[in-house]
XYZ file of C-alpha atoms in Angstrom:
464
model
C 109.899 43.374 202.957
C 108.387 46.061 201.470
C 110.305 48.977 199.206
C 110.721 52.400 200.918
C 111.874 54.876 197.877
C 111.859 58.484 197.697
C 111.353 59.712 193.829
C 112.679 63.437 193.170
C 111.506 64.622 196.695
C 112.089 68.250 197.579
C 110.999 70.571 200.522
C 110.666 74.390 201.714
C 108.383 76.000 203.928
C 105.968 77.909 202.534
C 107.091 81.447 203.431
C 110.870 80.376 201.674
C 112.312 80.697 198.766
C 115.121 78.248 199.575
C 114.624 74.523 199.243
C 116.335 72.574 202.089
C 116.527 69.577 199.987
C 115.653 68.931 196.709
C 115.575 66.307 193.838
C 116.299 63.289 196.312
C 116.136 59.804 194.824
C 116.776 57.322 197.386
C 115.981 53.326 197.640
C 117.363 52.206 201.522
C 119.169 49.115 201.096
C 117.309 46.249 203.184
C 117.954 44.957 206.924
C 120.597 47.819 207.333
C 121.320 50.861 209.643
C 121.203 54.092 207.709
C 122.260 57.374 209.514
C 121.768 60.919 208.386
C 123.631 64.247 209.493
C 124.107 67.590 208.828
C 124.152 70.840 211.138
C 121.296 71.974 212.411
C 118.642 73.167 210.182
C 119.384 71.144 207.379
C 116.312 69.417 207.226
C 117.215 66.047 208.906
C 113.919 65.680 211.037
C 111.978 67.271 207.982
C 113.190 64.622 205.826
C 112.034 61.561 208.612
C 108.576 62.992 209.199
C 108.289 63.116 205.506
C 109.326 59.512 204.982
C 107.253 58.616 208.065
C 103.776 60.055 205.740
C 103.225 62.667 208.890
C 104.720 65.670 206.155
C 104.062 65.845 202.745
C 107.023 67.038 200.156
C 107.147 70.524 198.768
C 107.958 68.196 195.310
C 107.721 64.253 194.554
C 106.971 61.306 196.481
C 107.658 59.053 199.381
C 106.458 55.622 197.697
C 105.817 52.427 200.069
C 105.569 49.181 197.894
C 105.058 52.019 195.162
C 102.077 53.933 196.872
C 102.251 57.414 197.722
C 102.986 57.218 201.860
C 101.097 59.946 202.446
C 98.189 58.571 201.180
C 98.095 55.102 202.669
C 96.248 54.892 205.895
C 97.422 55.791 209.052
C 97.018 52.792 210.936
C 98.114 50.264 208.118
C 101.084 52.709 207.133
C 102.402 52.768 210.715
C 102.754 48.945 210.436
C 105.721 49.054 207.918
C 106.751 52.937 208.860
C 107.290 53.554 212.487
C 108.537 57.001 213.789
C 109.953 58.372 216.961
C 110.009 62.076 216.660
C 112.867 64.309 218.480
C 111.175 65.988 221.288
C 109.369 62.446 222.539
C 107.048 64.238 224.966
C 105.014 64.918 221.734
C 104.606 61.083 221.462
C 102.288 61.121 224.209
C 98.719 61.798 225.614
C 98.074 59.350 227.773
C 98.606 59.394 231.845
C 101.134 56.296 231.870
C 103.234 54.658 229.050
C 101.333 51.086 229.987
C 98.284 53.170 228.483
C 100.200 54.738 225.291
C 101.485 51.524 224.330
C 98.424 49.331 224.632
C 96.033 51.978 222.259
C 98.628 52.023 219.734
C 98.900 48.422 219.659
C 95.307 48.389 219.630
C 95.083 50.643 217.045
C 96.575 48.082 214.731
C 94.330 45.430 215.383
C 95.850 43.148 217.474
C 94.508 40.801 219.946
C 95.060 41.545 223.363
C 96.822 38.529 224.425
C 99.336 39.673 221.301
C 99.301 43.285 223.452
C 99.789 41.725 226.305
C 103.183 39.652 225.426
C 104.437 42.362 223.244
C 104.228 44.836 226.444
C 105.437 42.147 228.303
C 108.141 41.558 225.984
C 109.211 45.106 226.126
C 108.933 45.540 229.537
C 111.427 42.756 230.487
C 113.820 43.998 227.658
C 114.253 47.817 228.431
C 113.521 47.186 231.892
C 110.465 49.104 232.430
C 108.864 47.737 235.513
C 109.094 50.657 237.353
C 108.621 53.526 234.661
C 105.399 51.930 232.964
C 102.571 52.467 235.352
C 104.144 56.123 236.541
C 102.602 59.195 235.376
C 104.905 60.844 232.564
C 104.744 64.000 234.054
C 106.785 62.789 236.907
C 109.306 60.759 234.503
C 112.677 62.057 233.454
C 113.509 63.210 229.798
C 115.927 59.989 229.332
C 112.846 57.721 231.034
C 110.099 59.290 228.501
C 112.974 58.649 225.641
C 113.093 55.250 226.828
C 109.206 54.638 226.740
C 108.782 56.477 223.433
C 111.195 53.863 221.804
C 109.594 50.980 223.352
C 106.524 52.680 221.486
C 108.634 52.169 218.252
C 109.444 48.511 219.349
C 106.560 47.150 220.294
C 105.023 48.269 216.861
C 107.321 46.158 214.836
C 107.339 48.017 211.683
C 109.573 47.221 208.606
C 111.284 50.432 208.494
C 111.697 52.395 211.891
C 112.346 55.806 211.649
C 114.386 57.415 214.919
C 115.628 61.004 215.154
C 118.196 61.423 217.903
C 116.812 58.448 220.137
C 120.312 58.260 222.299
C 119.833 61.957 223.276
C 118.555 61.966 226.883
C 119.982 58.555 227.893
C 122.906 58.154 230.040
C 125.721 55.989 228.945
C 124.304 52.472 230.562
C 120.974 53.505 228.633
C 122.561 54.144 225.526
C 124.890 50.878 225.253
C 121.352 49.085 225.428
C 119.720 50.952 223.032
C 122.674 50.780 220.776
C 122.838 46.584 221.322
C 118.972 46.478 220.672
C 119.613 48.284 217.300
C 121.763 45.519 216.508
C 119.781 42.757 216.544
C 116.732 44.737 215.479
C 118.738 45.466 211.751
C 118.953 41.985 211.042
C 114.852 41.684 210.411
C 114.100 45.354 210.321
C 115.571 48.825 208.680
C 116.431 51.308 210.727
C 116.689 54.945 209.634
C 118.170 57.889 211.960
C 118.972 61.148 212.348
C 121.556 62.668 214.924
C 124.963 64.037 215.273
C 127.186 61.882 217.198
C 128.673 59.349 214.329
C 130.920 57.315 216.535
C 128.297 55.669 218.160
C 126.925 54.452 215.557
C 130.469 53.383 214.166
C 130.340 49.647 214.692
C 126.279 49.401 213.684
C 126.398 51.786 210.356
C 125.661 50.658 206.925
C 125.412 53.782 205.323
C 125.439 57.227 205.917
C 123.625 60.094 204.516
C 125.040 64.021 204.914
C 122.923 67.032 204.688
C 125.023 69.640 202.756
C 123.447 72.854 200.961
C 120.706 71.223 200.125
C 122.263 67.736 198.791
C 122.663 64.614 200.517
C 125.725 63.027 199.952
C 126.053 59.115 200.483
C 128.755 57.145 201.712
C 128.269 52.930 201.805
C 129.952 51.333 205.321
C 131.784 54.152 206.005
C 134.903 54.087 208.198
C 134.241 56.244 211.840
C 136.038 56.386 214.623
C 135.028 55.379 218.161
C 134.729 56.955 220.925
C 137.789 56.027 223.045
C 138.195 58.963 225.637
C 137.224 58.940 229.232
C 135.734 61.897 230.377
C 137.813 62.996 233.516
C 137.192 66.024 235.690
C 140.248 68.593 234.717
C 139.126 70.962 236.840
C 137.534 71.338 240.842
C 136.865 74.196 243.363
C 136.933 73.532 247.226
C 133.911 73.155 249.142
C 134.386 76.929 250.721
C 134.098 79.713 248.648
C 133.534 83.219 250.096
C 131.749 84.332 246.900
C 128.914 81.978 246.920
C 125.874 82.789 245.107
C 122.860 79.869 245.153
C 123.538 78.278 248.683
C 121.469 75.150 249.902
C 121.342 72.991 252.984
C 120.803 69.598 254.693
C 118.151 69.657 251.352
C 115.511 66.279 251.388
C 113.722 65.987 248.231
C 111.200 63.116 247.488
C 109.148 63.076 244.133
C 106.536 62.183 243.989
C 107.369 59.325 246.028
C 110.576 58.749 245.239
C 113.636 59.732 247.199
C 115.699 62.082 245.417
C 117.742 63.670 247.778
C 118.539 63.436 251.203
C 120.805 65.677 254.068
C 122.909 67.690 250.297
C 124.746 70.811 250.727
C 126.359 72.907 248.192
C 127.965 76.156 247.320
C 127.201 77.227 243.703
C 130.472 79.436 243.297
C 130.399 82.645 241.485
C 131.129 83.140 237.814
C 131.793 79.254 237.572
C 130.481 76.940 234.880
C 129.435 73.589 236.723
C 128.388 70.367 235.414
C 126.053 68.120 237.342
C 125.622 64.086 235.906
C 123.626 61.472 236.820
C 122.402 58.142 235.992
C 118.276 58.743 233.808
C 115.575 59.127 237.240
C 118.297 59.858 239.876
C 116.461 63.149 240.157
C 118.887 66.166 238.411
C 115.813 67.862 236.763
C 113.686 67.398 240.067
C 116.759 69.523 241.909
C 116.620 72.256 239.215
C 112.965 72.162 239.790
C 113.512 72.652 243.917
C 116.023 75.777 243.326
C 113.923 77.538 241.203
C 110.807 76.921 243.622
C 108.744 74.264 240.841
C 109.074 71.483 243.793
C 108.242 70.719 247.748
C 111.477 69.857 249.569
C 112.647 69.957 252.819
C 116.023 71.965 254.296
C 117.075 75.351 253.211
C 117.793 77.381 249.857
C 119.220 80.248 249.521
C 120.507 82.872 247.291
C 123.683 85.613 249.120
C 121.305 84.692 252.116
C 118.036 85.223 251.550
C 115.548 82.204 252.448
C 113.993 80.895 249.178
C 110.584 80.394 251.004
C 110.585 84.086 252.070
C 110.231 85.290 248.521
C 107.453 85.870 245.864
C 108.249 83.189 242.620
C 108.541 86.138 240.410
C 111.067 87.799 242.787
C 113.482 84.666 242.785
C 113.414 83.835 239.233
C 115.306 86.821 238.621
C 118.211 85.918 240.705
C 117.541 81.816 239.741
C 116.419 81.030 236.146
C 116.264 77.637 234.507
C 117.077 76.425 230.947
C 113.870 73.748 230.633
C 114.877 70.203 229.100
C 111.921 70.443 226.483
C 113.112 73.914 224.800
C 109.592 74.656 223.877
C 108.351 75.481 227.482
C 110.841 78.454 227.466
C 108.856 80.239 224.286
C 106.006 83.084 224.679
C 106.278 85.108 221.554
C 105.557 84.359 218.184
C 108.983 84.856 216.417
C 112.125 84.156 217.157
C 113.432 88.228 217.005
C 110.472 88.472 219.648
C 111.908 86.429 221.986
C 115.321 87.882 222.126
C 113.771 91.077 221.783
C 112.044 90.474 225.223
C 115.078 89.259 226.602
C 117.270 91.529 225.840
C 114.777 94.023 227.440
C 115.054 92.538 230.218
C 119.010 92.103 230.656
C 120.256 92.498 234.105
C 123.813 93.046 232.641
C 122.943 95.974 230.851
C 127.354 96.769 230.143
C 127.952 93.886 228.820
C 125.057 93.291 226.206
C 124.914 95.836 223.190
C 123.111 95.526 219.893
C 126.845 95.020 218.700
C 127.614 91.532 220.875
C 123.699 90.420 220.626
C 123.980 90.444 216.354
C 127.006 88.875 216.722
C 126.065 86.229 218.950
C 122.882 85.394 216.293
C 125.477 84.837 213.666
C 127.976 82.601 215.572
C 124.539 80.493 216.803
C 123.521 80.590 212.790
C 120.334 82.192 214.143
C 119.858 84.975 211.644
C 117.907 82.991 208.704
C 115.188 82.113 211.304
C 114.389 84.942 213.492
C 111.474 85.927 211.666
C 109.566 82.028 212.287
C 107.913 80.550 214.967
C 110.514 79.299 217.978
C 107.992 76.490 217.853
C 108.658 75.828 214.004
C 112.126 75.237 214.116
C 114.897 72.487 214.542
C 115.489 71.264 218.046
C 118.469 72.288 217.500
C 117.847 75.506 216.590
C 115.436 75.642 219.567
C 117.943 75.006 221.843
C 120.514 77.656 220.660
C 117.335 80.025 220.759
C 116.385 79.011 224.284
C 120.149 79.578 225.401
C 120.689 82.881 224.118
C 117.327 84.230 225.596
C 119.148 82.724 229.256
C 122.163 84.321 228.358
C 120.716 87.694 227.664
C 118.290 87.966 230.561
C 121.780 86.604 232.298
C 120.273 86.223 235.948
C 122.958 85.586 238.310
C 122.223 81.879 238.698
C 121.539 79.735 235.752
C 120.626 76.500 235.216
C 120.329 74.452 231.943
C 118.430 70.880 231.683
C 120.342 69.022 228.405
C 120.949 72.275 226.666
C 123.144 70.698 224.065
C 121.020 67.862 223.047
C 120.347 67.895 219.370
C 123.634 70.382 218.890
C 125.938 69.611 215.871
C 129.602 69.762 216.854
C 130.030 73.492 216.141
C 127.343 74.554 217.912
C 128.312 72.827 221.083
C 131.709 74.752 220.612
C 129.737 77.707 220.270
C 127.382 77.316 223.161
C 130.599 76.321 225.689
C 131.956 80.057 224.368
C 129.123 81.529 225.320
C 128.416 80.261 228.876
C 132.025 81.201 229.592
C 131.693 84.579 228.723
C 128.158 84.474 230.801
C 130.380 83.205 233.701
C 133.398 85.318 233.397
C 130.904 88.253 234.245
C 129.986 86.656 237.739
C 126.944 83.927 236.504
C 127.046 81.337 238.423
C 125.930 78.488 235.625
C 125.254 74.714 236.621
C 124.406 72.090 233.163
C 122.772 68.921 233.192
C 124.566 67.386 230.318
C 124.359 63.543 229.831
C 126.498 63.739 226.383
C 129.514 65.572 228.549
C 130.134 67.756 226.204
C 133.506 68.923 226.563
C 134.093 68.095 230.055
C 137.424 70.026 230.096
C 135.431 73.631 230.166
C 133.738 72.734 233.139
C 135.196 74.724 236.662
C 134.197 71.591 238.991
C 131.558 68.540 238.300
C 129.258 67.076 240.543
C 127.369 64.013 240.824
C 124.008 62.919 241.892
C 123.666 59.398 243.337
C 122.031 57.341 245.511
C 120.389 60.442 246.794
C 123.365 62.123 247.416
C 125.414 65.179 246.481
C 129.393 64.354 245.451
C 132.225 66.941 244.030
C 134.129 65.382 242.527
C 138.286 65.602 242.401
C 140.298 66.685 239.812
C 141.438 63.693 237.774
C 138.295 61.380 238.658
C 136.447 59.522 235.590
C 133.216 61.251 235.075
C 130.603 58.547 235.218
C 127.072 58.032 235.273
């Protein structure tokens, strides 16, 4: 196995001052699972992409086998280096993943009988039959997750490189990815970046924290698991006399899939909802329907007026949606721009002020970057931009797709305070959230399965 060493490797973006990291010296330790952390902005996915040869440092050297990584040749480099980026919609540019995974195996010269049993191979183990030959436009964010790190797989590099690949995934999804992992560390090393220690806590070899610019380095450290079942703490009856968002006997199919079929529901006013789901049962394809993106069949309708009697631009401002990729949310070219144009915007003019908006970029550690491109940051930091600019333009219905994927701890905290105080205004706010953060600030919980529509009791284990 080859050596994978970094040699006094330093980074900042060109219009800084400020170094993210700097003087790193690192030789991973062999047929081990390394994980780095850090809050967002630290430099985490900075630091894979530089490993991975797709950056180059600021100052030093990645060295594979003592050769500058950056300089070895894409297609033999990605032999020994393999990388699944963050945001794995950017992995791909072909129509289906059967098509993505046979030209990169092709692109490392391999015969196609060996493409054939590798995407055979893969297919059986992550259970692909039925993802692989659909369009990835119609896939869900946890499917596309799943294809990107069969992508990884089927490469079989030395040293695979993974930022956040659990985010997405429900928990059945994740429990496979995390037993794959496993076995993979006994041949391979695996390298990732992502927030969540514990569930990493019975896999990790060593772990790597992003702190002011220093990594700090702990051998088989000593984490906790994660023990707690998520219950539902809180519930609202099925009749509300302040309902906002109002749908009935609602029939989705996508594209031909049945997603839905005869659901009702009352989004209540000024409640914060939560809405979980296995990966495909269709929770991003019923945010699409409410905010007029998809055909469907039944009624929707918001303090009673038909959905299909008004312009698009006309219901977006009572219905708005938090996109799962972050980036889709963006028009301007700086971050300040995009608040800027939200706050313009506001439709709760007393309640945002220059005062609360400033202080809302510091809790959200937002000041440092409003000056760059929203497409140039963390995905962290792009979600914490993407829900603030909801937040300000606070429409009386929102709802967010996996807002809190790629959030440290503190930021989650931060994000749950500020969709309550979005909702104790009269928003009526409904997340898709397969990480359940903090399940005890939710108002009620609903589930979506086997095409159907459940709200679920106080006390009852939230599962997916």
């Amino acid at each position: 196995m080859l050596d994978l060493i970094t040699t006094n490797l330093a980074f900042k973006y060109s219009n800084h001052t400020k170094f993210l990291f700097k003087n790193v010296n690192l030789q991973f330790e062999k047929h081990s699972l390394n994980l780095i952390t850090g809050e967002n902005g630290c430099g985490k996915s900075t630091f894979l992409r530089i490993l991975s040869g797709l950056k180059k440092a600021s100052e030093g050297k990645v060295l594979l086998n003592n050769q500058d990584i950056s300089q070895v040749i894409p297609c033999y480099r990605v032999q020994y280096v393999s990388y699944l980026p963050q945001n794995p919609r950017h992995f791909f540019t072909f129509k289906t993943g059967l098509q993505q995974l046979r030209f990169a195996l092709e692109n490392i010269n391999l015969t196609q009988d060996e493409i054939q049993k590798r995407i055979d191979n893969i297919t059986a183990c992550l259970n692909l039959q039925y993802i692989i030959n659909q369009p990835i436009t119609t896939l869900s964010g946890g499917e596309i997750q799943r294809l990107a790190f069969a992508l990884v797989m089927c490469i079989n590099a030395e040293y695979i490189l993974l930022d956040e690949p659990l985010a997405n995934l429900d928990q059945k999804n994740r429990e496979e990815i995390l037993a794959i992992l496993k076995i993979l560390k006994q041949d391979h090393t695996i390298i990732i970046a992502d927030h969540d220690l514990s569930l990493y806590a019975e896999l990790l070899d060593n772990l790597y924290y992003f702190d002011a610019g220093k990594i700090i380095h702990k051998k088989h450290p000593q984490l906790s698991l994660k023990r707690n079942v998520p219950r539902v703490t809180n519930s609202i009856s099925g009749d509300n006399s302040q309902n906002t968002l109002t749908f009935r006997q609602l029939n989705i199919t996508y594209p031909q899939k049945e997603i839905l079929t005869a659901a009702n529901f009352n989004f209540p006013k000024g409640k914060l909802g939560l809405l979980c789901g296995k990966n495909g049962s269709g929770k991003s394809t019923l945010l699409n329907a409410l905010t007029k993106q998809c055909k469907y069949n039944g009624t929707i309708c918001y303090c009673n007026k038909d959905q299909n009697k008004m312009k698009t631009r006309k219901w977006l401002q009572y219905v708005n949606l938090g996109f799962q990729n972050s980036e889709n949310q963006f028009i301007k070219t700086t971050v300040l721009d995009e608040l800027n144009a939200a706050y313009s915007i506001t439709q709760q003019n007393k309640f945002w002020n220059d005062q609360r908006l400033n202080e809302w970029i510091d809790r959200l550690s937002l000041k440092e970057i409003l000056k760059q491109s929203p497409y140039y940051i963390s995905g962290g930091q792009q979600k914490k931009v993407q829900l603030l600019i909801l937040a300000l333009i606070c429409a009386p219905v929102i709802l967010l797709d996996e807002v809190f994927v790629g959030l440290d701890q503190d930021s989650i905290y931060n994000a749950m305070e500020l969709l309550r105080e979005i909702a104790n205004i009269g928003c009526s706010i409904l997340v898709v959230d397969h990480q359940l953060s903090q399940p005890e600030n939710y108002d009620y919980v609903i589930k979506l399965q086997d095409h159907h529509l459940f709200l679920l009791e106080k006390g009852a284990i939230i599962n997916e």
